[in-house]
């Protein structure tokens, strides 16, 4: 499997191209909580998948990520869009650089999993620290929205085994509501589909794309939310 940590550090622009082939998540988030006029923290903001669609509507956005390279791409996009209501900062989810009761909404897309997968030491403790930090920085009535994969290359949910414990904890220990959505990648052509899949998902899926000629790659995503 490709090394995602390395990709986030050195290939942020190629990663950004890949996720640009998925639909916008603004409507999905707004169904759960309004963004207009809200102070938003985007955890694991990366190259700006969520920041770029939320910032035009939010009062402010604080984009946080472990990778400075990803945040640079994010900042370039926000600057090009003429927005000034944002800040970026390199940070760890277990130590959010924000004051108590300073945000209305926290979004975390495809990121908490890197600290809470069953393959990571202290994964349950990591999740507990992250949830406590989220609750600390949110105002009463604030909303947490977490998004994670439910399977790439599948038309119905097929979550990776190393994430099922984490998803179960969100629902059963922490009381998150949840649903799943389709978030298919629509690539420009077969060549791009193969190249991007090999880059991020590995050879097995890329080989399947070639055999099945999948210019559209099915993707299921889970959405979890909790009002604090």
mmCIF file of the C-alpha atoms, coordinates in Angstrom:
data_MODEL
# 
_entry.id   MODEL 
# 
loop_
_atom_site.group_PDB 
_atom_site.id 
_atom_site.type_symbol 
_atom_site.label_atom_id 
_atom_site.label_alt_id 
_atom_site.label_comp_id 
_atom_site.label_asym_id 
_atom_site.label_entity_id 
_atom_site.label_seq_id 
_atom_site.pdbx_PDB_ins_code 
_atom_site.Cartn_x 
_atom_site.Cartn_y 
_atom_site.Cartn_z 
_atom_site.occupancy 
_atom_site.B_iso_or_equiv 
_atom_site.pdbx_formal_charge 
_atom_site.auth_seq_id 
_atom_site.auth_comp_id 
_atom_site.auth_asym_id 
_atom_site.auth_atom_id 
_atom_site.pdbx_PDB_model_num 
ATOM 1   C CA . UNK A 1 1   ? 0.000   0.000  0.000   1.00 0.00 ? 1   UNK A CA 1 
ATOM 2   C CA . UNK A 1 2   ? 1.216   3.545  -0.675  1.00 0.00 ? 2   UNK A CA 1 
ATOM 3   C CA . UNK A 1 3   ? 2.543   5.496  2.326   1.00 0.00 ? 3   UNK A CA 1 
ATOM 4   C CA . UNK A 1 4   ? -0.130  8.153  2.918   1.00 0.00 ? 4   UNK A CA 1 
ATOM 5   C CA . UNK A 1 5   ? 1.975   10.102 5.406   1.00 0.00 ? 5   UNK A CA 1 
ATOM 6   C CA . UNK A 1 6   ? 4.689   10.451 2.762   1.00 0.00 ? 6   UNK A CA 1 
ATOM 7   C CA . UNK A 1 7   ? 2.111   11.436 0.106   1.00 0.00 ? 7   UNK A CA 1 
ATOM 8   C CA . UNK A 1 8   ? 0.714   14.185 2.340   1.00 0.00 ? 8   UNK A CA 1 
ATOM 9   C CA . UNK A 1 9   ? 4.229   15.569 2.826   1.00 0.00 ? 9   UNK A CA 1 
ATOM 10  C CA . UNK A 1 10  ? 5.584   15.358 -0.716  1.00 0.00 ? 10  UNK A CA 1 
ATOM 11  C CA . UNK A 1 11  ? 2.730   14.914 -3.205  1.00 0.00 ? 11  UNK A CA 1 
ATOM 12  C CA . UNK A 1 12  ? 0.027   17.246 -1.910  1.00 0.00 ? 12  UNK A CA 1 
ATOM 13  C CA . UNK A 1 13  ? -0.842  18.571 -5.368  1.00 0.00 ? 13  UNK A CA 1 
ATOM 14  C CA . UNK A 1 14  ? -1.407  15.154 -6.910  1.00 0.00 ? 14  UNK A CA 1 
ATOM 15  C CA . UNK A 1 15  ? -3.533  14.214 -3.886  1.00 0.00 ? 15  UNK A CA 1 
ATOM 16  C CA . UNK A 1 16  ? -5.543  17.408 -4.350  1.00 0.00 ? 16  UNK A CA 1 
ATOM 17  C CA . UNK A 1 17  ? -6.218  16.535 -8.005  1.00 0.00 ? 17  UNK A CA 1 
ATOM 18  C CA . UNK A 1 18  ? -7.483  13.112 -6.957  1.00 0.00 ? 18  UNK A CA 1 
ATOM 19  C CA . UNK A 1 19  ? -9.994  14.385 -4.399  1.00 0.00 ? 19  UNK A CA 1 
ATOM 20  C CA . UNK A 1 20  ? -11.161 17.094 -6.816  1.00 0.00 ? 20  UNK A CA 1 
ATOM 21  C CA . UNK A 1 21  ? -12.740 14.197 -8.736  1.00 0.00 ? 21  UNK A CA 1 
ATOM 22  C CA . UNK A 1 22  ? -15.237 13.663 -5.904  1.00 0.00 ? 22  UNK A CA 1 
ATOM 23  C CA . UNK A 1 23  ? -18.446 15.688 -5.384  1.00 0.00 ? 23  UNK A CA 1 
ATOM 24  C CA . UNK A 1 24  ? -18.555 18.665 -2.995  1.00 0.00 ? 24  UNK A CA 1 
ATOM 25  C CA . UNK A 1 25  ? -19.535 17.833 0.566   1.00 0.00 ? 25  UNK A CA 1 
ATOM 26  C CA . UNK A 1 26  ? -21.133 21.196 1.385   1.00 0.00 ? 26  UNK A CA 1 
ATOM 27  C CA . UNK A 1 27  ? -24.715 19.893 1.080   1.00 0.00 ? 27  UNK A CA 1 
ATOM 28  C CA . UNK A 1 28  ? -23.922 16.804 3.173   1.00 0.00 ? 28  UNK A CA 1 
ATOM 29  C CA . UNK A 1 29  ? -22.547 18.979 5.998   1.00 0.00 ? 29  UNK A CA 1 
ATOM 30  C CA . UNK A 1 30  ? -25.307 21.604 5.736   1.00 0.00 ? 30  UNK A CA 1 
ATOM 31  C CA . UNK A 1 31  ? -27.959 18.899 6.145   1.00 0.00 ? 31  UNK A CA 1 
ATOM 32  C CA . UNK A 1 32  ? -26.458 18.269 9.576   1.00 0.00 ? 32  UNK A CA 1 
ATOM 33  C CA . UNK A 1 33  ? -25.591 21.826 10.620  1.00 0.00 ? 33  UNK A CA 1 
ATOM 34  C CA . UNK A 1 34  ? -25.709 25.295 9.032   1.00 0.00 ? 34  UNK A CA 1 
ATOM 35  C CA . UNK A 1 35  ? -22.325 26.791 8.142   1.00 0.00 ? 35  UNK A CA 1 
ATOM 36  C CA . UNK A 1 36  ? -23.360 30.381 7.400   1.00 0.00 ? 36  UNK A CA 1 
ATOM 37  C CA . UNK A 1 37  ? -21.923 32.752 10.018  1.00 0.00 ? 37  UNK A CA 1 
ATOM 38  C CA . UNK A 1 38  ? -20.302 29.963 12.028  1.00 0.00 ? 38  UNK A CA 1 
ATOM 39  C CA . UNK A 1 39  ? -16.753 29.637 13.363  1.00 0.00 ? 39  UNK A CA 1 
ATOM 40  C CA . UNK A 1 40  ? -15.492 26.369 11.875  1.00 0.00 ? 40  UNK A CA 1 
ATOM 41  C CA . UNK A 1 41  ? -12.445 24.219 12.661  1.00 0.00 ? 41  UNK A CA 1 
ATOM 42  C CA . UNK A 1 42  ? -11.382 21.840 9.878   1.00 0.00 ? 42  UNK A CA 1 
ATOM 43  C CA . UNK A 1 43  ? -9.336  19.031 11.461  1.00 0.00 ? 43  UNK A CA 1 
ATOM 44  C CA . UNK A 1 44  ? -7.008  17.228 9.095   1.00 0.00 ? 44  UNK A CA 1 
ATOM 45  C CA . UNK A 1 45  ? -7.895  19.887 6.551   1.00 0.00 ? 45  UNK A CA 1 
ATOM 46  C CA . UNK A 1 46  ? -5.245  18.696 4.124   1.00 0.00 ? 46  UNK A CA 1 
ATOM 47  C CA . UNK A 1 47  ? -5.231  20.399 0.749   1.00 0.00 ? 47  UNK A CA 1 
ATOM 48  C CA . UNK A 1 48  ? -8.655  21.912 1.410   1.00 0.00 ? 48  UNK A CA 1 
ATOM 49  C CA . UNK A 1 49  ? -11.354 19.441 0.352   1.00 0.00 ? 49  UNK A CA 1 
ATOM 50  C CA . UNK A 1 50  ? -13.668 20.797 3.070   1.00 0.00 ? 50  UNK A CA 1 
ATOM 51  C CA . UNK A 1 51  ? -12.010 24.150 3.834   1.00 0.00 ? 51  UNK A CA 1 
ATOM 52  C CA . UNK A 1 52  ? -12.496 25.414 0.282   1.00 0.00 ? 52  UNK A CA 1 
ATOM 53  C CA . UNK A 1 53  ? -16.251 24.704 0.248   1.00 0.00 ? 53  UNK A CA 1 
ATOM 54  C CA . UNK A 1 54  ? -16.943 25.849 3.822   1.00 0.00 ? 54  UNK A CA 1 
ATOM 55  C CA . UNK A 1 55  ? -14.869 29.049 3.942   1.00 0.00 ? 55  UNK A CA 1 
ATOM 56  C CA . UNK A 1 56  ? -17.076 31.047 1.508   1.00 0.00 ? 56  UNK A CA 1 
ATOM 57  C CA . UNK A 1 57  ? -20.058 30.541 3.886   1.00 0.00 ? 57  UNK A CA 1 
ATOM 58  C CA . UNK A 1 58  ? -18.431 30.460 7.336   1.00 0.00 ? 58  UNK A CA 1 
ATOM 59  C CA . UNK A 1 59  ? -17.642 33.403 9.584   1.00 0.00 ? 59  UNK A CA 1 
ATOM 60  C CA . UNK A 1 60  ? -14.154 31.954 10.059  1.00 0.00 ? 60  UNK A CA 1 
ATOM 61  C CA . UNK A 1 61  ? -12.256 28.726 9.350   1.00 0.00 ? 61  UNK A CA 1 
ATOM 62  C CA . UNK A 1 62  ? -9.228  27.382 11.196  1.00 0.00 ? 62  UNK A CA 1 
ATOM 63  C CA . UNK A 1 63  ? -7.626  24.694 8.978   1.00 0.00 ? 63  UNK A CA 1 
ATOM 64  C CA . UNK A 1 64  ? -5.396  22.274 10.906  1.00 0.00 ? 64  UNK A CA 1 
ATOM 65  C CA . UNK A 1 65  ? -3.240  19.438 9.601   1.00 0.00 ? 65  UNK A CA 1 
ATOM 66  C CA . UNK A 1 66  ? -0.097  17.499 10.500  1.00 0.00 ? 66  UNK A CA 1 
ATOM 67  C CA . UNK A 1 67  ? 1.335   18.264 7.020   1.00 0.00 ? 67  UNK A CA 1 
ATOM 68  C CA . UNK A 1 68  ? 2.602   21.781 6.281   1.00 0.00 ? 68  UNK A CA 1 
ATOM 69  C CA . UNK A 1 69  ? 2.807   20.888 2.559   1.00 0.00 ? 69  UNK A CA 1 
ATOM 70  C CA . UNK A 1 70  ? -0.910  20.073 2.411   1.00 0.00 ? 70  UNK A CA 1 
ATOM 71  C CA . UNK A 1 71  ? -1.792  23.300 4.224   1.00 0.00 ? 71  UNK A CA 1 
ATOM 72  C CA . UNK A 1 72  ? 0.242   25.283 1.673   1.00 0.00 ? 72  UNK A CA 1 
ATOM 73  C CA . UNK A 1 73  ? -1.937  23.956 -1.158  1.00 0.00 ? 73  UNK A CA 1 
ATOM 74  C CA . UNK A 1 74  ? -5.009  24.743 0.965   1.00 0.00 ? 74  UNK A CA 1 
ATOM 75  C CA . UNK A 1 75  ? -3.831  28.325 1.639   1.00 0.00 ? 75  UNK A CA 1 
ATOM 76  C CA . UNK A 1 76  ? -3.079  28.920 -2.058  1.00 0.00 ? 76  UNK A CA 1 
ATOM 77  C CA . UNK A 1 77  ? -6.622  27.904 -2.991  1.00 0.00 ? 77  UNK A CA 1 
ATOM 78  C CA . UNK A 1 78  ? -8.203  30.113 -0.329  1.00 0.00 ? 78  UNK A CA 1 
ATOM 79  C CA . UNK A 1 79  ? -6.039  33.060 -1.392  1.00 0.00 ? 79  UNK A CA 1 
ATOM 80  C CA . UNK A 1 80  ? -6.914  32.523 -5.061  1.00 0.00 ? 80  UNK A CA 1 
ATOM 81  C CA . UNK A 1 81  ? -10.597 32.477 -4.097  1.00 0.00 ? 81  UNK A CA 1 
ATOM 82  C CA . UNK A 1 82  ? -10.099 35.929 -2.535  1.00 0.00 ? 82  UNK A CA 1 
ATOM 83  C CA . UNK A 1 83  ? -10.994 34.776 0.979   1.00 0.00 ? 83  UNK A CA 1 
ATOM 84  C CA . UNK A 1 84  ? -9.420  36.213 4.119   1.00 0.00 ? 84  UNK A CA 1 
ATOM 85  C CA . UNK A 1 85  ? -11.518 34.677 6.938   1.00 0.00 ? 85  UNK A CA 1 
ATOM 86  C CA . UNK A 1 86  ? -9.173  31.757 7.506   1.00 0.00 ? 86  UNK A CA 1 
ATOM 87  C CA . UNK A 1 87  ? -5.986  30.613 9.222   1.00 0.00 ? 87  UNK A CA 1 
ATOM 88  C CA . UNK A 1 88  ? -3.931  27.445 8.850   1.00 0.00 ? 88  UNK A CA 1 
ATOM 89  C CA . UNK A 1 89  ? -1.782  25.776 11.460  1.00 0.00 ? 89  UNK A CA 1 
ATOM 90  C CA . UNK A 1 90  ? 0.213   22.557 11.734  1.00 0.00 ? 90  UNK A CA 1 
ATOM 91  C CA . UNK A 1 91  ? -1.359  20.617 14.615  1.00 0.00 ? 91  UNK A CA 1 
ATOM 92  C CA . UNK A 1 92  ? -2.153  17.256 16.162  1.00 0.00 ? 92  UNK A CA 1 
ATOM 93  C CA . UNK A 1 93  ? -5.839  16.352 16.691  1.00 0.00 ? 93  UNK A CA 1 
ATOM 94  C CA . UNK A 1 94  ? -5.085  15.519 20.331  1.00 0.00 ? 94  UNK A CA 1 
ATOM 95  C CA . UNK A 1 95  ? -3.988  19.095 20.988  1.00 0.00 ? 95  UNK A CA 1 
ATOM 96  C CA . UNK A 1 96  ? -6.142  21.560 19.024  1.00 0.00 ? 96  UNK A CA 1 
ATOM 97  C CA . UNK A 1 97  ? -4.592  25.071 19.004  1.00 0.00 ? 97  UNK A CA 1 
ATOM 98  C CA . UNK A 1 98  ? -7.850  26.885 19.807  1.00 0.00 ? 98  UNK A CA 1 
ATOM 99  C CA . UNK A 1 99  ? -9.410  28.411 22.917  1.00 0.00 ? 99  UNK A CA 1 
ATOM 100 C CA . UNK A 1 100 ? -12.177 26.768 24.942  1.00 0.00 ? 100 UNK A CA 1 
ATOM 101 C CA . UNK A 1 101 ? -15.660 27.497 23.541  1.00 0.00 ? 101 UNK A CA 1 
ATOM 102 C CA . UNK A 1 102 ? -14.273 29.192 20.439  1.00 0.00 ? 102 UNK A CA 1 
ATOM 103 C CA . UNK A 1 103 ? -15.918 27.231 17.594  1.00 0.00 ? 103 UNK A CA 1 
ATOM 104 C CA . UNK A 1 104 ? -19.422 26.291 16.447  1.00 0.00 ? 104 UNK A CA 1 
ATOM 105 C CA . UNK A 1 105 ? -18.616 23.422 14.093  1.00 0.00 ? 105 UNK A CA 1 
ATOM 106 C CA . UNK A 1 106 ? -15.735 20.953 13.813  1.00 0.00 ? 106 UNK A CA 1 
ATOM 107 C CA . UNK A 1 107 ? -15.384 18.946 10.623  1.00 0.00 ? 107 UNK A CA 1 
ATOM 108 C CA . UNK A 1 108 ? -12.875 16.116 10.279  1.00 0.00 ? 108 UNK A CA 1 
ATOM 109 C CA . UNK A 1 109 ? -12.716 14.375 6.911   1.00 0.00 ? 109 UNK A CA 1 
ATOM 110 C CA . UNK A 1 110 ? -10.757 11.134 6.413   1.00 0.00 ? 110 UNK A CA 1 
ATOM 111 C CA . UNK A 1 111 ? -8.281  12.001 9.144   1.00 0.00 ? 111 UNK A CA 1 
ATOM 112 C CA . UNK A 1 112 ? -9.185  10.839 12.665  1.00 0.00 ? 112 UNK A CA 1 
ATOM 113 C CA . UNK A 1 113 ? -8.747  7.255  11.381  1.00 0.00 ? 113 UNK A CA 1 
ATOM 114 C CA . UNK A 1 114 ? -4.961  7.669  11.213  1.00 0.00 ? 114 UNK A CA 1 
ATOM 115 C CA . UNK A 1 115 ? -4.824  7.865  15.031  1.00 0.00 ? 115 UNK A CA 1 
ATOM 116 C CA . UNK A 1 116 ? -7.696  5.501  15.851  1.00 0.00 ? 116 UNK A CA 1 
ATOM 117 C CA . UNK A 1 117 ? -7.254  2.521  13.525  1.00 0.00 ? 117 UNK A CA 1 
ATOM 118 C CA . UNK A 1 118 ? -6.873  -0.792 15.370  1.00 0.00 ? 118 UNK A CA 1 
ATOM 119 C CA . UNK A 1 119 ? -3.374  -0.998 13.840  1.00 0.00 ? 119 UNK A CA 1 
ATOM 120 C CA . UNK A 1 120 ? -2.247  2.072  15.847  1.00 0.00 ? 120 UNK A CA 1 
ATOM 121 C CA . UNK A 1 121 ? -0.948  1.790  19.452  1.00 0.00 ? 121 UNK A CA 1 
ATOM 122 C CA . UNK A 1 122 ? -3.221  3.478  22.040  1.00 0.00 ? 122 UNK A CA 1 
ATOM 123 C CA . UNK A 1 123 ? -5.961  3.910  19.446  1.00 0.00 ? 123 UNK A CA 1 
ATOM 124 C CA . UNK A 1 124 ? -8.806  4.010  22.006  1.00 0.00 ? 124 UNK A CA 1 
ATOM 125 C CA . UNK A 1 125 ? -6.934  6.525  24.150  1.00 0.00 ? 125 UNK A CA 1 
ATOM 126 C CA . UNK A 1 126 ? -6.208  8.641  21.063  1.00 0.00 ? 126 UNK A CA 1 
ATOM 127 C CA . UNK A 1 127 ? -9.909  8.716  20.198  1.00 0.00 ? 127 UNK A CA 1 
ATOM 128 C CA . UNK A 1 128 ? -10.818 9.709  23.759  1.00 0.00 ? 128 UNK A CA 1 
ATOM 129 C CA . UNK A 1 129 ? -8.294  12.584 23.684  1.00 0.00 ? 129 UNK A CA 1 
ATOM 130 C CA . UNK A 1 130 ? -9.546  13.788 20.287  1.00 0.00 ? 130 UNK A CA 1 
ATOM 131 C CA . UNK A 1 131 ? -13.222 13.778 21.360  1.00 0.00 ? 131 UNK A CA 1 
ATOM 132 C CA . UNK A 1 132 ? -12.338 15.608 24.611  1.00 0.00 ? 132 UNK A CA 1 
ATOM 133 C CA . UNK A 1 133 ? -10.409 18.253 22.641  1.00 0.00 ? 133 UNK A CA 1 
ATOM 134 C CA . UNK A 1 134 ? -13.290 18.694 20.198  1.00 0.00 ? 134 UNK A CA 1 
ATOM 135 C CA . UNK A 1 135 ? -15.736 19.160 23.069  1.00 0.00 ? 135 UNK A CA 1 
ATOM 136 C CA . UNK A 1 136 ? -13.382 21.611 24.786  1.00 0.00 ? 136 UNK A CA 1 
ATOM 137 C CA . UNK A 1 137 ? -13.121 23.981 21.819  1.00 0.00 ? 137 UNK A CA 1 
ATOM 138 C CA . UNK A 1 138 ? -16.795 23.831 20.826  1.00 0.00 ? 138 UNK A CA 1 
ATOM 139 C CA . UNK A 1 139 ? -19.417 26.168 22.238  1.00 0.00 ? 139 UNK A CA 1 
ATOM 140 C CA . UNK A 1 140 ? -22.518 24.609 23.824  1.00 0.00 ? 140 UNK A CA 1 
ATOM 141 C CA . UNK A 1 141 ? -24.734 23.301 21.029  1.00 0.00 ? 141 UNK A CA 1 
ATOM 142 C CA . UNK A 1 142 ? -21.713 23.004 18.740  1.00 0.00 ? 142 UNK A CA 1 
ATOM 143 C CA . UNK A 1 143 ? -21.535 20.182 16.201  1.00 0.00 ? 143 UNK A CA 1 
ATOM 144 C CA . UNK A 1 144 ? -18.877 17.592 15.375  1.00 0.00 ? 144 UNK A CA 1 
ATOM 145 C CA . UNK A 1 145 ? -19.011 16.071 11.876  1.00 0.00 ? 145 UNK A CA 1 
ATOM 146 C CA . UNK A 1 146 ? -16.598 13.228 11.085  1.00 0.00 ? 146 UNK A CA 1 
ATOM 147 C CA . UNK A 1 147 ? -16.249 11.575 7.660   1.00 0.00 ? 147 UNK A CA 1 
ATOM 148 C CA . UNK A 1 148 ? -14.327 8.388  6.931   1.00 0.00 ? 148 UNK A CA 1 
ATOM 149 C CA . UNK A 1 149 ? -14.118 5.706  4.258   1.00 0.00 ? 149 UNK A CA 1 
ATOM 150 C CA . UNK A 1 150 ? -16.643 2.888  4.080   1.00 0.00 ? 150 UNK A CA 1 
ATOM 151 C CA . UNK A 1 151 ? -14.794 1.255  1.200   1.00 0.00 ? 151 UNK A CA 1 
ATOM 152 C CA . UNK A 1 152 ? -13.151 2.318  -2.069  1.00 0.00 ? 152 UNK A CA 1 
ATOM 153 C CA . UNK A 1 153 ? -14.194 0.321  -5.128  1.00 0.00 ? 153 UNK A CA 1 
ATOM 154 C CA . UNK A 1 154 ? -17.440 -0.822 -3.474  1.00 0.00 ? 154 UNK A CA 1 
ATOM 155 C CA . UNK A 1 155 ? -21.024 0.226  -4.240  1.00 0.00 ? 155 UNK A CA 1 
ATOM 156 C CA . UNK A 1 156 ? -22.302 -0.540 -0.721  1.00 0.00 ? 156 UNK A CA 1 
ATOM 157 C CA . UNK A 1 157 ? -20.478 -0.132 2.613   1.00 0.00 ? 157 UNK A CA 1 
ATOM 158 C CA . UNK A 1 158 ? -17.453 -2.366 3.002   1.00 0.00 ? 158 UNK A CA 1 
ATOM 159 C CA . UNK A 1 159 ? -15.368 -0.690 5.729   1.00 0.00 ? 159 UNK A CA 1 
ATOM 160 C CA . UNK A 1 160 ? -11.736 -1.748 6.179   1.00 0.00 ? 160 UNK A CA 1 
ATOM 161 C CA . UNK A 1 161 ? -11.453 -4.198 9.071   1.00 0.00 ? 161 UNK A CA 1 
ATOM 162 C CA . UNK A 1 162 ? -8.923  -2.028 10.937  1.00 0.00 ? 162 UNK A CA 1 
ATOM 163 C CA . UNK A 1 163 ? -11.513 0.785  11.197  1.00 0.00 ? 163 UNK A CA 1 
ATOM 164 C CA . UNK A 1 164 ? -14.605 -1.118 12.340  1.00 0.00 ? 164 UNK A CA 1 
ATOM 165 C CA . UNK A 1 165 ? -13.711 -0.894 16.051  1.00 0.00 ? 165 UNK A CA 1 
ATOM 166 C CA . UNK A 1 166 ? -13.250 2.895  15.759  1.00 0.00 ? 166 UNK A CA 1 
ATOM 167 C CA . UNK A 1 167 ? -16.615 3.292  13.988  1.00 0.00 ? 167 UNK A CA 1 
ATOM 168 C CA . UNK A 1 168 ? -18.285 1.165  16.657  1.00 0.00 ? 168 UNK A CA 1 
ATOM 169 C CA . UNK A 1 169 ? -16.759 3.333  19.424  1.00 0.00 ? 169 UNK A CA 1 
ATOM 170 C CA . UNK A 1 170 ? -18.060 6.521  17.781  1.00 0.00 ? 170 UNK A CA 1 
ATOM 171 C CA . UNK A 1 171 ? -21.574 5.120  17.750  1.00 0.00 ? 171 UNK A CA 1 
ATOM 172 C CA . UNK A 1 172 ? -21.727 3.047  20.931  1.00 0.00 ? 172 UNK A CA 1 
ATOM 173 C CA . UNK A 1 173 ? -19.344 4.762  23.348  1.00 0.00 ? 173 UNK A CA 1 
ATOM 174 C CA . UNK A 1 174 ? -19.605 8.378  22.204  1.00 0.00 ? 174 UNK A CA 1 
ATOM 175 C CA . UNK A 1 175 ? -23.194 8.477  20.933  1.00 0.00 ? 175 UNK A CA 1 
ATOM 176 C CA . UNK A 1 176 ? -22.629 9.730  17.388  1.00 0.00 ? 176 UNK A CA 1 
ATOM 177 C CA . UNK A 1 177 ? -25.453 9.469  14.853  1.00 0.00 ? 177 UNK A CA 1 
ATOM 178 C CA . UNK A 1 178 ? -24.328 8.080  11.515  1.00 0.00 ? 178 UNK A CA 1 
ATOM 179 C CA . UNK A 1 179 ? -25.237 7.366  7.902   1.00 0.00 ? 179 UNK A CA 1 
ATOM 180 C CA . UNK A 1 180 ? -23.407 6.393  4.733   1.00 0.00 ? 180 UNK A CA 1 
ATOM 181 C CA . UNK A 1 181 ? -23.255 8.109  1.358   1.00 0.00 ? 181 UNK A CA 1 
ATOM 182 C CA . UNK A 1 182 ? -21.789 7.449  -2.089  1.00 0.00 ? 182 UNK A CA 1 
ATOM 183 C CA . UNK A 1 183 ? -18.845 9.647  -2.967  1.00 0.00 ? 183 UNK A CA 1 
ATOM 184 C CA . UNK A 1 184 ? -17.652 8.210  -6.267  1.00 0.00 ? 184 UNK A CA 1 
ATOM 185 C CA . UNK A 1 185 ? -14.496 9.422  -7.999  1.00 0.00 ? 185 UNK A CA 1 
ATOM 186 C CA . UNK A 1 186 ? -15.259 10.539 -11.572 1.00 0.00 ? 186 UNK A CA 1 
ATOM 187 C CA . UNK A 1 187 ? -11.945 10.601 -13.401 1.00 0.00 ? 187 UNK A CA 1 
ATOM 188 C CA . UNK A 1 188 ? -11.320 12.332 -16.731 1.00 0.00 ? 188 UNK A CA 1 
ATOM 189 C CA . UNK A 1 189 ? -10.360 9.071  -18.450 1.00 0.00 ? 189 UNK A CA 1 
ATOM 190 C CA . UNK A 1 190 ? -9.142  5.541  -17.761 1.00 0.00 ? 190 UNK A CA 1 
ATOM 191 C CA . UNK A 1 191 ? -5.492  6.591  -17.733 1.00 0.00 ? 191 UNK A CA 1 
ATOM 192 C CA . UNK A 1 192 ? -6.115  9.149  -14.987 1.00 0.00 ? 192 UNK A CA 1 
ATOM 193 C CA . UNK A 1 193 ? -8.217  6.647  -13.011 1.00 0.00 ? 193 UNK A CA 1 
ATOM 194 C CA . UNK A 1 194 ? -5.434  4.066  -13.090 1.00 0.00 ? 194 UNK A CA 1 
ATOM 195 C CA . UNK A 1 195 ? -2.687  6.577  -12.289 1.00 0.00 ? 195 UNK A CA 1 
ATOM 196 C CA . UNK A 1 196 ? -4.504  8.099  -9.314  1.00 0.00 ? 196 UNK A CA 1 
ATOM 197 C CA . UNK A 1 197 ? -5.622  4.748  -7.894  1.00 0.00 ? 197 UNK A CA 1 
ATOM 198 C CA . UNK A 1 198 ? -2.088  3.331  -8.128  1.00 0.00 ? 198 UNK A CA 1 
ATOM 199 C CA . UNK A 1 199 ? -0.757  6.490  -6.483  1.00 0.00 ? 199 UNK A CA 1 
ATOM 200 C CA . UNK A 1 200 ? -3.100  6.458  -3.477  1.00 0.00 ? 200 UNK A CA 1 
ATOM 201 C CA . UNK A 1 201 ? -4.865  3.076  -3.165  1.00 0.00 ? 201 UNK A CA 1 
ATOM 202 C CA . UNK A 1 202 ? -2.235  0.645  -4.464  1.00 0.00 ? 202 UNK A CA 1 
ATOM 203 C CA . UNK A 1 203 ? -1.760  -1.840 -7.274  1.00 0.00 ? 203 UNK A CA 1 
ATOM 204 C CA . UNK A 1 204 ? -4.633  -4.230 -6.554  1.00 0.00 ? 204 UNK A CA 1 
ATOM 205 C CA . UNK A 1 205 ? -7.330  -1.599 -7.035  1.00 0.00 ? 205 UNK A CA 1 
ATOM 206 C CA . UNK A 1 206 ? -5.477  0.019  -9.974  1.00 0.00 ? 206 UNK A CA 1 
ATOM 207 C CA . UNK A 1 207 ? -5.243  -3.341 -11.751 1.00 0.00 ? 207 UNK A CA 1 
ATOM 208 C CA . UNK A 1 208 ? -8.977  -3.876 -11.221 1.00 0.00 ? 208 UNK A CA 1 
ATOM 209 C CA . UNK A 1 209 ? -9.687  -0.429 -12.718 1.00 0.00 ? 209 UNK A CA 1 
ATOM 210 C CA . UNK A 1 210 ? -7.771  -1.400 -15.863 1.00 0.00 ? 210 UNK A CA 1 
ATOM 211 C CA . UNK A 1 211 ? -9.544  -4.765 -16.229 1.00 0.00 ? 211 UNK A CA 1 
ATOM 212 C CA . UNK A 1 212 ? -13.040 -3.367 -15.515 1.00 0.00 ? 212 UNK A CA 1 
ATOM 213 C CA . UNK A 1 213 ? -12.382 -0.021 -17.282 1.00 0.00 ? 213 UNK A CA 1 
ATOM 214 C CA . UNK A 1 214 ? -13.616 1.953  -14.257 1.00 0.00 ? 214 UNK A CA 1 
ATOM 215 C CA . UNK A 1 215 ? -13.443 5.641  -15.186 1.00 0.00 ? 215 UNK A CA 1 
ATOM 216 C CA . UNK A 1 216 ? -15.915 6.146  -12.326 1.00 0.00 ? 216 UNK A CA 1 
ATOM 217 C CA . UNK A 1 217 ? -14.582 4.496  -9.164  1.00 0.00 ? 217 UNK A CA 1 
ATOM 218 C CA . UNK A 1 218 ? -17.287 3.748  -6.593  1.00 0.00 ? 218 UNK A CA 1 
ATOM 219 C CA . UNK A 1 219 ? -16.615 5.037  -3.086  1.00 0.00 ? 219 UNK A CA 1 
ATOM 220 C CA . UNK A 1 220 ? -18.700 4.724  0.063   1.00 0.00 ? 220 UNK A CA 1 
ATOM 221 C CA . UNK A 1 221 ? -18.199 7.187  2.908   1.00 0.00 ? 221 UNK A CA 1 
ATOM 222 C CA . UNK A 1 222 ? -19.496 7.218  6.456   1.00 0.00 ? 222 UNK A CA 1 
ATOM 223 C CA . UNK A 1 223 ? -20.714 10.408 8.133   1.00 0.00 ? 223 UNK A CA 1 
ATOM 224 C CA . UNK A 1 224 ? -20.903 10.633 11.938  1.00 0.00 ? 224 UNK A CA 1 
ATOM 225 C CA . UNK A 1 225 ? -22.209 13.654 13.842  1.00 0.00 ? 225 UNK A CA 1 
ATOM 226 C CA . UNK A 1 226 ? -22.704 14.693 17.458  1.00 0.00 ? 226 UNK A CA 1 
ATOM 227 C CA . UNK A 1 227 ? -24.078 17.858 19.039  1.00 0.00 ? 227 UNK A CA 1 
ATOM 228 C CA . UNK A 1 228 ? -22.213 18.796 22.219  1.00 0.00 ? 228 UNK A CA 1 
# 
